[in-house]
Amino acid sequence: MSQYASFRAMHRRYVHRWLLVIPFIWQIGLTPLVNTASVRVFSLPLPMVWQMAGILVATAVIGFVFWRDERIEKELGLTDDRDAEGLS
Amino acid sequence: MTLVLTFGIVLATMIGAMLYGHQKSKAKTVSEWAVGGRSFGTLIFWFLNAGEIYTTFAVLGISGYAWAYGAPAYLAFTSVSLAATLGYWLMPRIWQAGRQGGFITQADFFAARYKATWLGCLVGLAGIAAIVVYVQIQITALSLILRLTLGTEVSVTAAAIIAAGIMLAFVYVAGLRSAAFAAGVKDVLMIVLVVGLSATVAGKVGASSILDVFARVQDQHPGIGVFPGLVPEAGLTVTWMMTAALNVALGTWIFPHMFQLCYAAGSRKAIRRNAVLQPIYSLSFFFIILLGFGALLAGVSPPGGDVNAALLQFVSDAYPAWMIGLLAGTACLLALVPGSVLLLTAGSIFSRNVVMPLKPDLSDRASLLVSRLSMVGFAAVAVWLTIGATSSLVEIGLAAYAAIGMLAPGVFLAFLWPRANAIGVAAGIGAGYAALLLPSAQSLWAALLPGWDKGLVAMGVNALVAVIFVLLTTRGGGREGAR
């Protein structure tokens, strides 16, 4: 396999990392859309509930990415000491 | 009662931390002392990290922001989760670079990655500047608590100097490991306090439940729950929130002490698991905001309208003396833990990256001495900054993030763009400071990008100039600086 092809293969494996963009979209990008005083969730202001939900979303996303990473690295037989992301 | 409890908590924790630190490691070298021997497990690492994030900025600053402005306090909810999301990707890279290069400071990383000792020196000084602003937060809070417990006959200046003295005493004894111990104590106390205060706050302000506190505060102060909050003139708009949240997320790991904390991790897995666990902890900002809103319903008026004192004033008005003692003691630890880690980091950067290049034959023992002495100087500057200022802790915090944002493009380019070089990074830093500090630049941004966080704008200018200079000074397809 050429160096370029192995580079491509490595990147395909880690494509789930793009999920890490979701918390930024949730907690920053969508902030203007939920900035309304007319909706209260259990008496709480909507923008506040939104940001708290964002923390749960972030945890779920990071947790999922962690789980995938661990599985991939186990499949590849990589230990903590070995580089798994193609970092130098 | 208040006084005894406050100082009892602080002293007991300090003694425990000293014993723990001494038992764990007899620090002889800078490496042992500053990065804890590079062997932290997940648990200690998590506590230490939490100690870095649950600071006075969060507890006193955010409750004060909720009390004074309302919605802008939601910034706290984004500060940990977004930093952890980015950190999941970034921290293992920093950790790995640190292990491979044997780095101790952030400036070591810049000097090695960009093959320029002078850049390490420049970055070291820029990092120290941001740290000093961050230490100012801790000193502001500590002196606030000192004046609360000792009485206002203690002048602001005296309180700030005493605060700095306590912080230095804390850090001199054992280094990073004592901070880990104190962070653990502080986290337990903080949970006890938050549970105790939150369970009783509704009754203290005439509401029927915690949720009723929120209902009442929105009924009495329409607009408090949405941006721009209670004081529209303050300019804390949705745009402010979005840009400030992004700047905080991008800047968190760039702080030299956070960068250095990544080196101290025992394994990549410990770092990653920490990124998963950390955000959940930040849901407890709900209770901090609840208490700020409770203070507003109770109609507290802290001395001089000091935003930072809203929570302390509320507790001292509505609760028995032992409660304020417990809060004051815990809040002291909140300031001391990060404060000591910050000074420690500034000291090691100064000895390694500013003094060492000028005097390369410095012995380990001598550099430890230089590092310890320089901390007195940095604490003094922070005291000096504290005395003239009356800002909210959140504003000082955002100023610190703006200052450290100057180093962010250099870190991200290091990992993302092999072509990036020292000239580009240095030019970016220069342009960034100009965009941040020049009054004419400030008025330009106010007109062009109203409501934007200044730090994010300056970071953008910095990154743009860095990229342009790299493109101009390297040849396309070249691999200069590639690792």
PDB file of N, CA, C and O in Angstrom, chain B residues 169-214:
ATOM      1  N   ALA B 169       2.817  30.724  49.887  1.00  0.00           N
ATOM      2  CA  ALA B 169       3.111  29.728  50.922  1.00  0.00           C
ATOM      3  C   ALA B 169       2.596  28.364  50.481  1.00  0.00           C
ATOM      4  O   ALA B 169       3.267  27.344  50.638  1.00  0.00           O
ATOM      5  N   PHE B 170       1.430  28.370  49.887  1.00  0.00           N
ATOM      6  CA  PHE B 170       0.796  27.135  49.425  1.00  0.00           C
ATOM      7  C   PHE B 170       1.652  26.426  48.381  1.00  0.00           C
ATOM      8  O   PHE B 170       1.833  25.213  48.403  1.00  0.00           O
ATOM      9  N   VAL B 171       2.180  27.198  47.454  1.00  0.00           N
ATOM     10  CA  VAL B 171       2.896  26.593  46.332  1.00  0.00           C
ATOM     11  C   VAL B 171       4.326  26.194  46.700  1.00  0.00           C
ATOM     12  O   VAL B 171       4.866  25.234  46.172  1.00  0.00           O
ATOM     13  N   TYR B 172       4.958  26.916  47.644  1.00  0.00           N
ATOM     14  CA  TYR B 172       6.362  26.632  47.956  1.00  0.00           C
ATOM     15  C   TYR B 172       6.559  25.264  48.576  1.00  0.00           C
ATOM     16  O   TYR B 172       7.597  24.663  48.468  1.00  0.00           O
ATOM     17  N   VAL B 173       5.562  24.777  49.276  1.00  0.00           N
ATOM     18  CA  VAL B 173       5.803  23.594  50.078  1.00  0.00           C
ATOM     19  C   VAL B 173       5.961  22.309  49.275  1.00  0.00           C
ATOM     20  O   VAL B 173       6.891  21.565  49.498  1.00  0.00           O
ATOM     21  N   ALA B 174       5.070  22.038  48.336  1.00  0.00           N
ATOM     22  CA  ALA B 174       5.229  20.737  47.673  1.00  0.00           C
ATOM     23  C   ALA B 174       5.024  20.689  46.170  1.00  0.00           C
ATOM     24  O   ALA B 174       5.288  19.667  45.561  1.00  0.00           O
ATOM     25  N   GLY B 175       4.541  21.757  45.541  1.00  0.00           N
ATOM     26  CA  GLY B 175       4.372  21.691  44.093  1.00  0.00           C
ATOM     27  C   GLY B 175       3.037  21.103  43.683  1.00  0.00           C
ATOM     28  O   GLY B 175       2.048  21.184  44.408  1.00  0.00           O
ATOM     29  N   LEU B 176       3.024  20.470  42.527  1.00  0.00           N
ATOM     30  CA  LEU B 176       1.773  20.059  41.883  1.00  0.00           C
ATOM     31  C   LEU B 176       0.975  19.040  42.687  1.00  0.00           C
ATOM     32  O   LEU B 176      -0.244  19.063  42.700  1.00  0.00           O
ATOM     33  N   ARG B 177       1.653  18.127  43.350  1.00  0.00           N
ATOM     34  CA  ARG B 177       0.930  17.085  44.066  1.00  0.00           C
ATOM     35  C   ARG B 177       0.102  17.638  45.223  1.00  0.00           C
ATOM     36  O   ARG B 177      -0.964  17.116  45.529  1.00  0.00           O
ATOM     37  N   SER B 178       0.587  18.676  45.863  1.00  0.00           N
ATOM     38  CA  SER B 178      -0.203  19.251  46.952  1.00  0.00           C
ATOM     39  C   SER B 178      -1.451  19.928  46.392  1.00  0.00           C
ATOM     40  O   SER B 178      -2.504  19.925  47.017  1.00  0.00           O
ATOM     41  N   ALA B 179      -1.336  20.457  45.182  1.00  0.00           N
ATOM     42  CA  ALA B 179      -2.517  21.061  44.547  1.00  0.00           C
ATOM     43  C   ALA B 179      -3.556  19.992  44.246  1.00  0.00           C
ATOM     44  O   ALA B 179      -4.757  20.225  44.387  1.00  0.00           O
ATOM     45  N   ALA B 180      -3.116  18.812  43.835  1.00  0.00           N
ATOM     46  CA  ALA B 180      -4.054  17.720  43.540  1.00  0.00           C
ATOM     47  C   ALA B 180      -4.831  17.343  44.790  1.00  0.00           C
ATOM     48  O   ALA B 180      -6.042  17.132  44.758  1.00  0.00           O
ATOM     49  N   PHE B 181      -4.138  17.263  45.922  1.00  0.00           N
ATOM     50  CA  PHE B 181      -4.793  16.930  47.183  1.00  0.00           C
ATOM     51  C   PHE B 181      -5.821  18.007  47.554  1.00  0.00           C
ATOM     52  O   PHE B 181      -6.973  17.717  47.862  1.00  0.00           O
ATOM     53  N   ALA B 182      -5.391  19.254  47.484  1.00  0.00           N
ATOM     54  CA  ALA B 182      -6.284  20.353  47.854  1.00  0.00           C
ATOM     55  C   ALA B 182      -7.484  20.430  46.918  1.00  0.00           C
ATOM     56  O   ALA B 182      -8.595  20.752  47.346  1.00  0.00           O
ATOM     57  N   ALA B 183      -7.265  20.097  45.638  1.00  0.00           N
ATOM     58  CA  ALA B 183      -8.371  20.101  44.679  1.00  0.00           C
ATOM     59  C   ALA B 183      -9.412  19.060  45.080  1.00  0.00           C
ATOM     60  O   ALA B 183     -10.618  19.306  44.978  1.00  0.00           O
ATOM     61  N   GLY B 184      -8.938  17.912  45.569  1.00  0.00           N
ATOM     62  CA  GLY B 184      -9.860  16.870  46.023  1.00  0.00           C
ATOM     63  C   GLY B 184     -10.692  17.339  47.205  1.00  0.00           C
ATOM     64  O   GLY B 184     -11.924  17.203  47.205  1.00  0.00           O
ATOM     65  N   VAL B 185     -10.054  17.925  48.191  1.00  0.00           N
ATOM     66  CA  VAL B 185     -10.748  18.445  49.374  1.00  0.00           C
ATOM     67  C   VAL B 185     -11.780  19.491  48.957  1.00  0.00           C
ATOM     68  O   VAL B 185     -12.940  19.460  49.365  1.00  0.00           O
ATOM     69  N   LYS B 186     -11.328  20.386  48.118  1.00  0.00           N
ATOM     70  CA  LYS B 186     -12.172  21.481  47.654  1.00  0.00           C
ATOM     71  C   LYS B 186     -13.402  20.987  46.900  1.00  0.00           C
ATOM     72  O   LYS B 186     -14.503  21.505  47.085  1.00  0.00           O
ATOM     73  N   ASP B 187     -13.209  19.949  46.068  1.00  0.00           N
ATOM     74  CA  ASP B 187     -14.337  19.431  45.298  1.00  0.00           C
ATOM     75  C   ASP B 187     -15.391  18.820  46.208  1.00  0.00           C
ATOM     76  O   ASP B 187     -16.590  19.016  46.000  1.00  0.00           O
ATOM     77  N   VAL B 188     -14.944  18.078  47.228  1.00  0.00           N
ATOM     78  CA  VAL B 188     -15.886  17.486  48.177  1.00  0.00           C
ATOM     79  C   VAL B 188     -16.644  18.589  48.917  1.00  0.00           C
ATOM     80  O   VAL B 188     -17.875  18.583  49.005  1.00  0.00           O
ATOM     81  N   LEU B 189     -15.917  19.573  49.434  1.00  0.00           N
ATOM     82  CA  LEU B 189     -16.556  20.676  50.159  1.00  0.00           C
ATOM     83  C   LEU B 189     -17.535  21.436  49.273  1.00  0.00           C
ATOM     84  O   LEU B 189     -18.619  21.835  49.703  1.00  0.00           O
ATOM     85  N   MET B 190     -17.141  21.622  48.012  1.00  0.00           N
ATOM     86  CA  MET B 190     -17.976  22.384  47.087  1.00  0.00           C
ATOM     87  C   MET B 190     -19.310  21.660  46.864  1.00  0.00           C
ATOM     88  O   MET B 190     -20.369  22.291  46.800  1.00  0.00           O
ATOM     89  N   ILE B 191     -19.241  20.333  46.737  1.00  0.00           N
ATOM     90  CA  ILE B 191     -20.472  19.553  46.530  1.00  0.00           C
ATOM     91  C   ILE B 191     -21.378  19.668  47.758  1.00  0.00           C
ATOM     92  O   ILE B 191     -22.576  19.930  47.646  1.00  0.00           O
ATOM     93  N   VAL B 192     -20.789  19.512  48.954  1.00  0.00           N
ATOM     94  CA  VAL B 192     -21.555  19.646  50.198  1.00  0.00           C
ATOM     95  C   VAL B 192     -22.251  21.007  50.242  1.00  0.00           C
ATOM     96  O   VAL B 192     -23.448  21.122  50.527  1.00  0.00           O
ATOM     97  N   LEU B 193     -21.488  22.038  49.920  1.00  0.00           N
ATOM     98  CA  LEU B 193     -22.018  23.400  49.979  1.00  0.00           C
ATOM     99  C   LEU B 193     -23.131  23.640  48.970  1.00  0.00           C
ATOM    100  O   LEU B 193     -24.178  24.201  49.301  1.00  0.00           O
ATOM    101  N   VAL B 194     -22.884  23.219  47.742  1.00  0.00           N
ATOM    102  CA  VAL B 194     -23.862  23.467  46.681  1.00  0.00           C
ATOM    103  C   VAL B 194     -25.164  22.738  46.994  1.00  0.00           C
ATOM    104  O   VAL B 194     -26.252  23.304  46.854  1.00  0.00           O
ATOM    105  N   VAL B 195     -25.048  21.486  47.471  1.00  0.00           N
ATOM    106  CA  VAL B 195     -26.244  20.737  47.839  1.00  0.00           C
ATOM    107  C   VAL B 195     -26.968  21.449  48.983  1.00  0.00           C
ATOM    108  O   VAL B 195     -28.176  21.697  48.913  1.00  0.00           O
ATOM    109  N   GLY B 196     -26.229  21.836  50.016  1.00  0.00           N
ATOM    110  CA  GLY B 196     -26.833  22.487  51.174  1.00  0.00           C
ATOM    111  C   GLY B 196     -27.521  23.796  50.824  1.00  0.00           C
ATOM    112  O   GLY B 196     -28.667  24.042  51.220  1.00  0.00           O
ATOM    113  N   LEU B 197     -26.839  24.612  50.043  1.00  0.00           N
ATOM    114  CA  LEU B 197     -27.409  25.917  49.696  1.00  0.00           C
ATOM    115  C   LEU B 197     -28.595  25.768  48.753  1.00  0.00           C
ATOM    116  O   LEU B 197     -29.628  26.419  48.925  1.00  0.00           O
ATOM    117  N   SER B 198     -28.465  24.883  47.772  1.00  0.00           N
ATOM    118  CA  SER B 198     -29.533  24.740  46.785  1.00  0.00           C
ATOM    119  C   SER B 198     -30.802  24.160  47.411  1.00  0.00           C
ATOM    120  O   SER B 198     -31.915  24.524  47.023  1.00  0.00           O
ATOM    121  N   ALA B 199     -30.605  23.262  48.385  1.00  0.00           N
ATOM    122  CA  ALA B 199     -31.765  22.637  49.011  1.00  0.00           C
ATOM    123  C   ALA B 199     -32.563  23.645  49.826  1.00  0.00           C
ATOM    124  O   ALA B 199     -33.760  23.475  50.036  1.00  0.00           O
ATOM    125  N   THR B 200     -31.895  24.699  50.275  1.00  0.00           N
ATOM    126  CA  THR B 200     -32.561  25.625  51.184  1.00  0.00           C
ATOM    127  C   THR B 200     -32.873  26.981  50.554  1.00  0.00           C
ATOM    128  O   THR B 200     -33.606  27.776  51.141  1.00  0.00           O
ATOM    129  N   VAL B 201     -32.342  27.232  49.345  1.00  0.00           N
ATOM    130  CA  VAL B 201     -32.452  28.590  48.793  1.00  0.00           C
ATOM    131  C   VAL B 201     -33.906  29.005  48.555  1.00  0.00           C
ATOM    132  O   VAL B 201     -34.287  30.155  48.815  1.00  0.00           O
ATOM    133  N   ALA B 202     -34.742  28.047  48.090  1.00  0.00           N
ATOM    134  CA  ALA B 202     -36.127  28.405  47.781  1.00  0.00           C
ATOM    135  C   ALA B 202     -36.828  28.967  49.021  1.00  0.00           C
ATOM    136  O   ALA B 202     -37.484  30.012  48.963  1.00  0.00           O
ATOM    137  N   GLY B 203     -36.664  28.269  50.163  1.00  0.00           N
ATOM    138  CA  GLY B 203     -37.282  28.721  51.405  1.00  0.00           C
ATOM    139  C   GLY B 203     -36.794  30.097  51.842  1.00  0.00           C
ATOM    140  O   GLY B 203     -37.542  30.889  52.406  1.00  0.00           O
ATOM    141  N   LYS B 204     -35.524  30.384  51.560  1.00  0.00           N
ATOM    142  CA  LYS B 204     -34.945  31.659  51.986  1.00  0.00           C
ATOM    143  C   LYS B 204     -35.489  32.837  51.191  1.00  0.00           C
ATOM    144  O   LYS B 204     -35.427  33.973  51.633  1.00  0.00           O
ATOM    145  N   VAL B 205     -35.971  32.588  49.967  1.00  0.00           N
ATOM    146  CA  VAL B 205     -36.424  33.702  49.134  1.00  0.00           C
ATOM    147  C   VAL B 205     -37.930  33.654  48.887  1.00  0.00           C
ATOM    148  O   VAL B 205     -38.438  34.341  47.997  1.00  0.00           O
ATOM    149  N   GLY B 206     -38.651  32.820  49.649  1.00  0.00           N
ATOM    150  CA  GLY B 206     -40.108  32.791  49.559  1.00  0.00           C
ATOM    151  C   GLY B 206     -40.644  32.067  48.339  1.00  0.00           C
ATOM    152  O   GLY B 206     -41.779  32.307  47.921  1.00  0.00           O
ATOM    153  N   ALA B 207     -39.839  31.191  47.753  1.00  0.00           N
ATOM    154  CA  ALA B 207     -40.321  30.392  46.626  1.00  0.00           C
ATOM    155  C   ALA B 207     -40.662  28.998  47.140  1.00  0.00           C
ATOM    156  O   ALA B 207     -40.179  28.582  48.185  1.00  0.00           O
ATOM    157  N   SER B 208     -41.507  28.260  46.377  1.00  0.00           N
ATOM    158  CA  SER B 208     -41.962  26.973  46.876  1.00  0.00           C
ATOM    159  C   SER B 208     -41.017  25.844  46.492  1.00  0.00           C
ATOM    160  O   SER B 208     -41.024  24.788  47.113  1.00  0.00           O
ATOM    161  N   SER B 209     -40.205  26.050  45.443  1.00  0.00           N
ATOM    162  CA  SER B 209     -39.283  25.003  45.017  1.00  0.00           C
ATOM    163  C   SER B 209     -38.155  25.651  44.239  1.00  0.00           C
ATOM    164  O   SER B 209     -38.196  26.855  43.952  1.00  0.00           O
ATOM    165  N   ILE B 210     -37.179  24.831  43.889  1.00  0.00           N
ATOM    166  CA  ILE B 210     -36.064  25.344  43.102  1.00  0.00           C
ATOM    167  C   ILE B 210     -36.564  25.919  41.779  1.00  0.00           C
ATOM    168  O   ILE B 210     -36.172  27.015  41.368  1.00  0.00           O
ATOM    169  N   LEU B 211     -37.483  25.174  41.124  1.00  0.00           N
ATOM    170  CA  LEU B 211     -37.990  25.650  39.833  1.00  0.00           C
ATOM    171  C   LEU B 211     -38.793  26.939  40.007  1.00  0.00           C
ATOM    172  O   LEU B 211     -38.801  27.802  39.127  1.00  0.00           O
ATOM    173  N   ASP B 212     -39.456  27.061  41.159  1.00  0.00           N
ATOM    174  CA  ASP B 212     -40.224  28.270  41.435  1.00  0.00           C
ATOM    175  C   ASP B 212     -39.310  29.495  41.543  1.00  0.00           C
ATOM    176  O   ASP B 212     -39.726  30.614  41.217  1.00  0.00           O
ATOM    177  N   VAL B 213     -38.067  29.283  41.994  1.00  0.00           N
ATOM    178  CA  VAL B 213     -37.102  30.390  42.020  1.00  0.00           C
ATOM    179  C   VAL B 213     -36.943  30.941  40.608  1.00  0.00           C
ATOM    180  O   VAL B 213     -36.962  32.159  40.383  1.00  0.00           O
ATOM    181  N   PHE B 214     -36.823  30.024  39.626  1.00  0.00           N
ATOM    182  CA  PHE B 214     -36.648  30.454  38.240  1.00  0.00           C
ATOM    183  C   PHE B 214     -37.918  31.126  37.708  1.00  0.00           C
ATOM    184  O   PHE B 214     -37.846  32.137  37.008  1.00  0.00           O
TER     185      PHE B 214
END
